[in-house]
Short mmCIF file of C-alpha atoms in Angstrom, two decimals:
data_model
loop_
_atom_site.label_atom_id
_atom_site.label_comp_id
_atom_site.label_asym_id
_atom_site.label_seq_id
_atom_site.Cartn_x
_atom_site.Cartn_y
_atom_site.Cartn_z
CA UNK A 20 -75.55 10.81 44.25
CA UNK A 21 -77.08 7.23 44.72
CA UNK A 22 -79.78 7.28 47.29
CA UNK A 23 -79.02 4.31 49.84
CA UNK A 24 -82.19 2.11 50.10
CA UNK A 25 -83.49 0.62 53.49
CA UNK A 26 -82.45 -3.15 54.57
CA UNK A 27 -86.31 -3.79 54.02
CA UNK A 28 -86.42 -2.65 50.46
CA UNK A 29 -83.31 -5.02 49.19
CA UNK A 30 -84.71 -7.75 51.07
CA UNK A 31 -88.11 -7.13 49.54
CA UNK A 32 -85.80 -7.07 46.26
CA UNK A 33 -84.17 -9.78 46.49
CA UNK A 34 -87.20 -11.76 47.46
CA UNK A 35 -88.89 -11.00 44.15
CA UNK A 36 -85.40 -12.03 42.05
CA UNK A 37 -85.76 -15.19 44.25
CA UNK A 38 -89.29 -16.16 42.51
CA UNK A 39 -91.31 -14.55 45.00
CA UNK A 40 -95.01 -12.87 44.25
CA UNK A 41 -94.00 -9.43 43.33
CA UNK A 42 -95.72 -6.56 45.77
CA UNK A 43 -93.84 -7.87 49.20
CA UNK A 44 -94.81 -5.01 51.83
CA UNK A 45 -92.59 -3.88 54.84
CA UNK A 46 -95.54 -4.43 57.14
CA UNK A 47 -99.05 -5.11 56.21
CA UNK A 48 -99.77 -1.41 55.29
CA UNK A 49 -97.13 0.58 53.35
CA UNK A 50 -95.48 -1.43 50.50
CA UNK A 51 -91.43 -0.50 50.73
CA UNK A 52 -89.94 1.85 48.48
CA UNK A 53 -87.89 1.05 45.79
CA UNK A 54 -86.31 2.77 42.78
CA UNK A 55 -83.88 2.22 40.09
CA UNK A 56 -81.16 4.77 41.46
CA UNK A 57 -80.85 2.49 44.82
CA UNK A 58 -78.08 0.04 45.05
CA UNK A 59 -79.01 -2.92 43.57
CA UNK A 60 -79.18 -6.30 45.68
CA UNK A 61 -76.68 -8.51 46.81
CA UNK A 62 -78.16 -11.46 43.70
CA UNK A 63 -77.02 -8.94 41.44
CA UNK A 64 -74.11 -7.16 42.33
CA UNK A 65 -71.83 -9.09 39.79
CA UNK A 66 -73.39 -7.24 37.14
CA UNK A 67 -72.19 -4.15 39.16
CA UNK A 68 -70.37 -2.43 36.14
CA UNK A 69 -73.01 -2.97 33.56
CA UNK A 70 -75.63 -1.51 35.99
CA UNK A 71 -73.28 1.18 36.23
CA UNK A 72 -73.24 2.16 32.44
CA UNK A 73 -76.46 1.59 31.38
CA UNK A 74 -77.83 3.94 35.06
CA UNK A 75 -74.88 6.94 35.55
CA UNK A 76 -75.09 7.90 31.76
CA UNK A 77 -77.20 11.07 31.25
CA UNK A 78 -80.67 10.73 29.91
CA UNK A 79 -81.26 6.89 31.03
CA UNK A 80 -84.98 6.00 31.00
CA UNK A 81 -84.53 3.65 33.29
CA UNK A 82 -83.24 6.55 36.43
CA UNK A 83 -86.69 7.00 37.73
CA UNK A 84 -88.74 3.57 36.90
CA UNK A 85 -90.84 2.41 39.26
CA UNK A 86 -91.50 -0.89 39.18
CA UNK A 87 -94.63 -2.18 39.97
CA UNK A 88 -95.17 -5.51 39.15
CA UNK A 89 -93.11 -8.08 36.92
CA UNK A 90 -92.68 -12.26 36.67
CA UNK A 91 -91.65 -14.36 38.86
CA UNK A 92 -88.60 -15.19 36.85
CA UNK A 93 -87.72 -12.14 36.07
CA UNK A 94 -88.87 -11.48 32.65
CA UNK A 95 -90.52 -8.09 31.78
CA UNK A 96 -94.05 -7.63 32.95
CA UNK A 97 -96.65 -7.80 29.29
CA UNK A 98 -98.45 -4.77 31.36
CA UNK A 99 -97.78 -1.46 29.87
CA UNK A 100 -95.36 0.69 31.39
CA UNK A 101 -94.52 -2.04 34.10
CA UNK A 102 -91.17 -3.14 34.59
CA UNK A 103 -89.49 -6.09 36.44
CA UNK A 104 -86.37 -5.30 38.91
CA UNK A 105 -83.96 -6.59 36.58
CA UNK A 106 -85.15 -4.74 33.68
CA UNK A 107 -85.24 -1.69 35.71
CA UNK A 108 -81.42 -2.32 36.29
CA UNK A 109 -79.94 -3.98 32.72
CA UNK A 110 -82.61 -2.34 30.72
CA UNK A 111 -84.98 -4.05 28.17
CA UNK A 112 -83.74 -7.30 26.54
CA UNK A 113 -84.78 -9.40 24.29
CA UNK A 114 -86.97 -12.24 25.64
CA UNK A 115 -83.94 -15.09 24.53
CA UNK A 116 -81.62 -13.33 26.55
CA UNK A 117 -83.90 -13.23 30.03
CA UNK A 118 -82.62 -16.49 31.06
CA UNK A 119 -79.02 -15.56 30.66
CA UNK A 120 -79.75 -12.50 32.48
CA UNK A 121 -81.28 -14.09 35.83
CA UNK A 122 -78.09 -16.10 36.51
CA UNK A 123 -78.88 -16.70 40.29
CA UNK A 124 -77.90 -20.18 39.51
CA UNK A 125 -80.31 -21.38 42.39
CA UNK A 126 -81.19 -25.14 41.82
CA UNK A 127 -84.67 -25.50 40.53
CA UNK A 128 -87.17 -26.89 43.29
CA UNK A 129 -87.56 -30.61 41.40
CA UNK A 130 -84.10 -30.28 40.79
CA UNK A 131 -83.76 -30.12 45.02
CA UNK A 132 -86.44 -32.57 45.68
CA UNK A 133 -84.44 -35.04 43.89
CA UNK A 134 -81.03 -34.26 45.51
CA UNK A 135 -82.90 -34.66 48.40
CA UNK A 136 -84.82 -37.89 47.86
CA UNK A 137 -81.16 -39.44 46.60
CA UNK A 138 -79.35 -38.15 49.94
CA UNK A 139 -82.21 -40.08 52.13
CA UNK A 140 -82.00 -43.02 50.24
CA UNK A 141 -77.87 -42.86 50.19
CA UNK A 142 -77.98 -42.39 54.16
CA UNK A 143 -80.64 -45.51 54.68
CA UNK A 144 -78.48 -47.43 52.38
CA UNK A 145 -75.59 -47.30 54.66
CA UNK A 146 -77.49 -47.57 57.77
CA UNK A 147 -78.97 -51.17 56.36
CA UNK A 148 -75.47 -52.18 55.20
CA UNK A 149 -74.34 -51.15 58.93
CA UNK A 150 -77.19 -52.81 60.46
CA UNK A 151 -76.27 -55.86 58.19
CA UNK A 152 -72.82 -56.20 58.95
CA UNK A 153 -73.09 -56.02 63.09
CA UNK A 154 -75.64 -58.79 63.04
CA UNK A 155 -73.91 -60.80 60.41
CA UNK A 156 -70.20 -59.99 62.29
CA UNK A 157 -67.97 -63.09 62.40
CA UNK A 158 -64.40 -63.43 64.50
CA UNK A 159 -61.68 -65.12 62.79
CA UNK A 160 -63.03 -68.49 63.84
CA UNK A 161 -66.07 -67.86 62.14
CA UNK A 162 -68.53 -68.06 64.97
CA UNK A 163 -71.09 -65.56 64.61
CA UNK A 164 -72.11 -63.05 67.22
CA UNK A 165 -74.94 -64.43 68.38
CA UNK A 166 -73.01 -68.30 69.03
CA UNK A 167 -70.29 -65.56 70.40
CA UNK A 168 -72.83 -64.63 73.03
CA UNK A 169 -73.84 -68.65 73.79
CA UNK A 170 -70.30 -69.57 73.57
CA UNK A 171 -69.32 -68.49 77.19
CA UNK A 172 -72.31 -70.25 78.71
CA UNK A 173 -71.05 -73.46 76.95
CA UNK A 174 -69.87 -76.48 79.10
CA UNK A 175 -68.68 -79.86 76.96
CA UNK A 176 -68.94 -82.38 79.61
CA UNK A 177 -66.83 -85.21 79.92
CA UNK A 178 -69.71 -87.78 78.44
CA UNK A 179 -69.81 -85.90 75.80
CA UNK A 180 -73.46 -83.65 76.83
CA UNK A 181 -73.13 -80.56 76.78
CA UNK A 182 -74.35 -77.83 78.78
CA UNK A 183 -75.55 -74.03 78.34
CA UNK A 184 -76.19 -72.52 81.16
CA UNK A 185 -75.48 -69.15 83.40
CA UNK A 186 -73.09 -69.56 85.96
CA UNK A 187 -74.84 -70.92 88.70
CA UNK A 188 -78.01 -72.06 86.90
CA UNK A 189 -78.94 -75.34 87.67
CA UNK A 190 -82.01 -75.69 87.59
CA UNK A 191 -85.07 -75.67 86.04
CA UNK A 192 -83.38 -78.44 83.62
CA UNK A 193 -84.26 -78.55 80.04
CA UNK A 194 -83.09 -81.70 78.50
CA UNK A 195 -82.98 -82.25 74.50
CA UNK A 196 -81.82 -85.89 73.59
CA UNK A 197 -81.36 -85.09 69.50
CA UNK A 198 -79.68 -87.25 66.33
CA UNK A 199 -77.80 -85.35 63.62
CA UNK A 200 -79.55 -87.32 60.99
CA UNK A 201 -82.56 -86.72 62.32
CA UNK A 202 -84.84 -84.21 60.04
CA UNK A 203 -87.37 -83.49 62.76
CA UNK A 204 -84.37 -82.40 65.15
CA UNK A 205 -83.21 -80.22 62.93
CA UNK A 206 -86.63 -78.88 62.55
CA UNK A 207 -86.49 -78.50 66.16
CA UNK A 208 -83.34 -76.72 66.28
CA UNK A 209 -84.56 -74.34 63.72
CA UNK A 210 -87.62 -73.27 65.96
CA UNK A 211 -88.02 -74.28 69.94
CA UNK A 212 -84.12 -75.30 69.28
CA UNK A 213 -83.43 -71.41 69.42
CA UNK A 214 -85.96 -70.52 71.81
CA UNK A 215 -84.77 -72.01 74.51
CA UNK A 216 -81.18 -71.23 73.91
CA UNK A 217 -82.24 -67.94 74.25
CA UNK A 218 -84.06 -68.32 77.81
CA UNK A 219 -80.95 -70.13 79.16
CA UNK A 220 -79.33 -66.90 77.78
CA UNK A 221 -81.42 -64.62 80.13
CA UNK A 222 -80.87 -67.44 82.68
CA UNK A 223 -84.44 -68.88 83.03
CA UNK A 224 -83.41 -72.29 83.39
CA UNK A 225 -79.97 -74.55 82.60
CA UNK A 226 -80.19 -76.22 78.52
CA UNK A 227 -78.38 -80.23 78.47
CA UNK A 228 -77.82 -81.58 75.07
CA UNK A 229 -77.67 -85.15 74.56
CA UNK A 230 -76.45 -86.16 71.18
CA UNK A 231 -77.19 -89.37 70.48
CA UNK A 232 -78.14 -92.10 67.68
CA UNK A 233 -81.01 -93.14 67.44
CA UNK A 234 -81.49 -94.90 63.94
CA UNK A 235 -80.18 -99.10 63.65
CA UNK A 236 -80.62 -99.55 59.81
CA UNK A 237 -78.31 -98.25 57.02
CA UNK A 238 -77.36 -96.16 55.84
CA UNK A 239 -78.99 -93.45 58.51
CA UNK A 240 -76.92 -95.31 61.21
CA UNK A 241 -73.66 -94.97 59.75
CA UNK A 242 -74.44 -91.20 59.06
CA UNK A 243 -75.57 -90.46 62.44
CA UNK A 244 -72.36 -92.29 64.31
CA UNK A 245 -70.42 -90.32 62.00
CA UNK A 246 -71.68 -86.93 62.61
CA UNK A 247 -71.79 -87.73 66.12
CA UNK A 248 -68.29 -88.81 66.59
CA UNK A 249 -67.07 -86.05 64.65
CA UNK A 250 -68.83 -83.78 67.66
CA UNK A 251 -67.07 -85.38 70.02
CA UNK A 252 -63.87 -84.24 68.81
CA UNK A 253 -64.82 -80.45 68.62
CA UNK A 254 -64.19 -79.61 72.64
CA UNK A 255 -63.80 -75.91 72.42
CA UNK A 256 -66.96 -74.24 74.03
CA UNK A 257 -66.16 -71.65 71.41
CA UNK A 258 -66.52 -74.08 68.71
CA UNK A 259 -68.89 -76.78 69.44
CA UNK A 260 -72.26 -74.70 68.93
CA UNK A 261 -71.02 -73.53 65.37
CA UNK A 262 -70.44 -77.14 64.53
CA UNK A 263 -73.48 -78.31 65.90
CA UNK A 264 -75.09 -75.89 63.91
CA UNK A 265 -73.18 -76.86 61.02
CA UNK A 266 -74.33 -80.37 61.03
CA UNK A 267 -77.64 -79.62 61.04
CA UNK A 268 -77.30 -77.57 57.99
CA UNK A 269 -75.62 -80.09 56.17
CA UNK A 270 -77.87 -82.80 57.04
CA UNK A 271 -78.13 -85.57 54.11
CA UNK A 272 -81.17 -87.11 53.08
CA UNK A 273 -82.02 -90.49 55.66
CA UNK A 274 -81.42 -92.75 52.18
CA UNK A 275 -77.99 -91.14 51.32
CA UNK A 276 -75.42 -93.63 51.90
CA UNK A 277 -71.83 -91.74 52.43
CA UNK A 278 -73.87 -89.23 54.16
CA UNK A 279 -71.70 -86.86 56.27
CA UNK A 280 -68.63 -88.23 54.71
CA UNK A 281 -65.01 -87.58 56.76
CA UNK A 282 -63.68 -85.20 54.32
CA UNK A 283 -67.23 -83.12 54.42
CA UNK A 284 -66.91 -83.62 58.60
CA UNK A 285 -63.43 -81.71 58.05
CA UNK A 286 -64.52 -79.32 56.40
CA UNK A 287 -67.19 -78.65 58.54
CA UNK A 288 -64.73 -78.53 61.23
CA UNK A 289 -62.03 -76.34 59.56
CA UNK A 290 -64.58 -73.49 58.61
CA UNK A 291 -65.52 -73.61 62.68
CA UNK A 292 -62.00 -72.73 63.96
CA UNK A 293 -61.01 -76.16 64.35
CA UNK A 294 -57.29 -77.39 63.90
CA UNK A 295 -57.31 -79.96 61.44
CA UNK A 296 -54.73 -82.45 62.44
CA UNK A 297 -56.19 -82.73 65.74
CA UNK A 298 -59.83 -82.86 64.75
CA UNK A 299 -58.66 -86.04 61.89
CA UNK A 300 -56.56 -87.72 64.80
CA UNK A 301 -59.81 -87.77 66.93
CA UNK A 302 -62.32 -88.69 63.79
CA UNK A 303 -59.97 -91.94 62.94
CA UNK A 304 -59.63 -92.69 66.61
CA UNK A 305 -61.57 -96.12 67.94
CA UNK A 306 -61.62 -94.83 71.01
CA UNK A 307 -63.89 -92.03 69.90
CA UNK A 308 -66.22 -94.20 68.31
CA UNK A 309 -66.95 -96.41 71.35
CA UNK A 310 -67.36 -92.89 73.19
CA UNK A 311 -70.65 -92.12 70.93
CA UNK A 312 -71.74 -95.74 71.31
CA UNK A 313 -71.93 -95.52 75.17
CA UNK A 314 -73.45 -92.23 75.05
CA UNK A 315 -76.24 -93.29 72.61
CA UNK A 316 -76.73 -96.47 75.12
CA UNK A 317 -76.60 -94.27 77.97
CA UNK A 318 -79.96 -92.12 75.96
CA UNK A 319 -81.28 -95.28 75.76
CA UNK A 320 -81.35 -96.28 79.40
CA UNK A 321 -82.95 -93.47 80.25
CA UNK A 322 -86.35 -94.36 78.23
CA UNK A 323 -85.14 -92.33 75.32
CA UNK A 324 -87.51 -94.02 72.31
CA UNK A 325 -86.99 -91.19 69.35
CA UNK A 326 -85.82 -88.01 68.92
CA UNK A 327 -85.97 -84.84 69.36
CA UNK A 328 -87.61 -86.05 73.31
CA UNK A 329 -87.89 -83.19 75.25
CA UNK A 330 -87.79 -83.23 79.09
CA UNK A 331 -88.29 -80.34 81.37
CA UNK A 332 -87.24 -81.07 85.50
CA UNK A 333 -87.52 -84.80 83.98
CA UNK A 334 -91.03 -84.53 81.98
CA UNK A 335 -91.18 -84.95 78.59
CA UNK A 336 -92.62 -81.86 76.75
CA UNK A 337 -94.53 -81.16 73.92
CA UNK A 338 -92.03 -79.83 71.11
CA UNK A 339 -94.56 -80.27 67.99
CA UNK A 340 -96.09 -76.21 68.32
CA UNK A 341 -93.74 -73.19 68.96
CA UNK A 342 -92.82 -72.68 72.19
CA UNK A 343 -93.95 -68.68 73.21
CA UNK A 344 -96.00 -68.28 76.41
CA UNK A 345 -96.70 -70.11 79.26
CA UNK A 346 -93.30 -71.69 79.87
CA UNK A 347 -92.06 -75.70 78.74
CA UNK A 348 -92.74 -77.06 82.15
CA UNK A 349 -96.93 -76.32 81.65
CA UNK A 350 -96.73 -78.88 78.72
CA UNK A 351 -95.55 -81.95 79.75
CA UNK A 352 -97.03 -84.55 78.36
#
């Protein structure tokens, strides 16, 4: 009759078909006893029946082994007389046939690493493309999130200025009289341009636009009064920024005659939500045109001599190095 082992022993047994240092102990003292006539671990129940006939038939060498010590994998032990749990079970095998005796099918510790490593990467992957996809988010007019978030601050006024603000915010008064074909305006835009959009976003003070034109020769002033009649027809507060934006970033070069041509201008306009029949109604219109003109004379009038000029509460400001800490107003020039 099979002797039943203690819970320590298997788990001791089990820990040495795992790869374990042989010798486990039950406590630091007494090392657990363990012999072949116990019931075999869990690992290697499977091989239930074959333990079975090579351990109930009479005269098995293997009834009363001891074993002592053994490999890690499971192979028998080159010490005389020593035998490994498995051996002490399925008998002695020939050393080709170990490996297809220890089929615990646990996944080799490189073998884990890299599973590992390839989950972690898998899982930042996504995160970035997540990540990459809220900030990059578009609506159906293609406005990104961030002009999204300006959009509702946006007032086009009737001159054609236009004004981003919180409600209420009047004042302080940051005032940007810019050109379309202007490269250091859209240098501008690019840097302080989006700095102080952002502190009218958190309300520190009220952001007026002026577009204007400043250039008189060809072909730079036909560009400009093109671009900036095609702005006037864009009077959506949704729309406007992204087509402001959009000019910039198709600016021509100052000696490019044709520069921001109609059909470019509608294109422009179509990719910022713009209807099209309306938008080339306005473009064509004469009225329109004389609209720009007065608001480029009205820049004028008020001392405007080149752009981007910068006024904050009325003072011009220095523009020329990145706006951070203190505020506009402590660099007036």
């Amino acid at each position: 009759m099979e002797q039943t082992p203690s819970t320590a022993s298997r788990s001791c047994a089990a820990r040495h078909l795992r790869g374990h240092p042989p010798g486990c102990v039950q406590n630091a003292h007494t090392p657990p006893p363990y012999s072949c006539d116990s019931r075999p671990p869990m690992a290697i129940r499977p091989f239930r029946r074959l333990r079975s006939q090579r351990l109930t038939r009479p005269g098995s060498p293997y009834k009363n082994a001891r074993p002592s010590t053994g490999r890690r994998d499971g192979s028998p032990s080159e010490r005389s007389g020593s035998k490994s749990p498995l051996e002490c079970h399925f008998g002695r095998l020939p050393r080709e046939r170990w490996q297809d005796v220890s089929l615990l099918d646990v996944p080799s510790k490189p073998m884990r690493t890299r599973r590992l490593v390839a989950a972690i990467m898998a899982l930042g992957l996504f995160g970035a493309l997540v990540a990459y996809s809220l900030l990059d988010v578009q609506d159906a007019t293609g406005i990104s999130s961030a002009h999204s978030s300006l959009a509702a601050l946006v007032t086009v006024r009737p001159d054609g200025s236009v004004m981003i603000a919180q409600p209420g915010v009047e004042h302080p008064l940051l005032e940007v009289y810019e050109d379309y074909q202007c490269p250091v305006c859209q240098e501008f835009e690019r840097g302080n341009g989006k700095v102080a959009r952002e502190a009218a976003l958190r309300g520190e003070f009220a952001l007026l636009i002026h577009p204007m034109t400043i250039f008189q020769d060809p072909p730079m002033h036909e560009n400009s009064h093109r671009a900036l009649t095609a702005s006037l027809c864009v009077t959506d507060p949704k729309q406007w920024l992204a087509y402001h934006d959009a000019l910039y970033a198709a600016q021509p070069s100052e000696t490019q005659d044709g520069g921001f041509a109609v059909q470019e201008l509608m294109v422009l306009a179509e990719k910022a939500g713009v209807r099209q029949a309306d938008f080339a109604a306005c473009l064509s219109s004469k009225e329109t045109s004389d609209k720009a003109e007065r608001l480029s004379m009205a820049a004028l009038a008020q001392g405007v001599q080149g752009t981007p000029t910068v006024r904050y509460n009325g003072q011009d400001v220095d523009w020329s190095a990145p706006w951070a800490a203190p505020a506009p107003s402590a660099r007036t020039v």
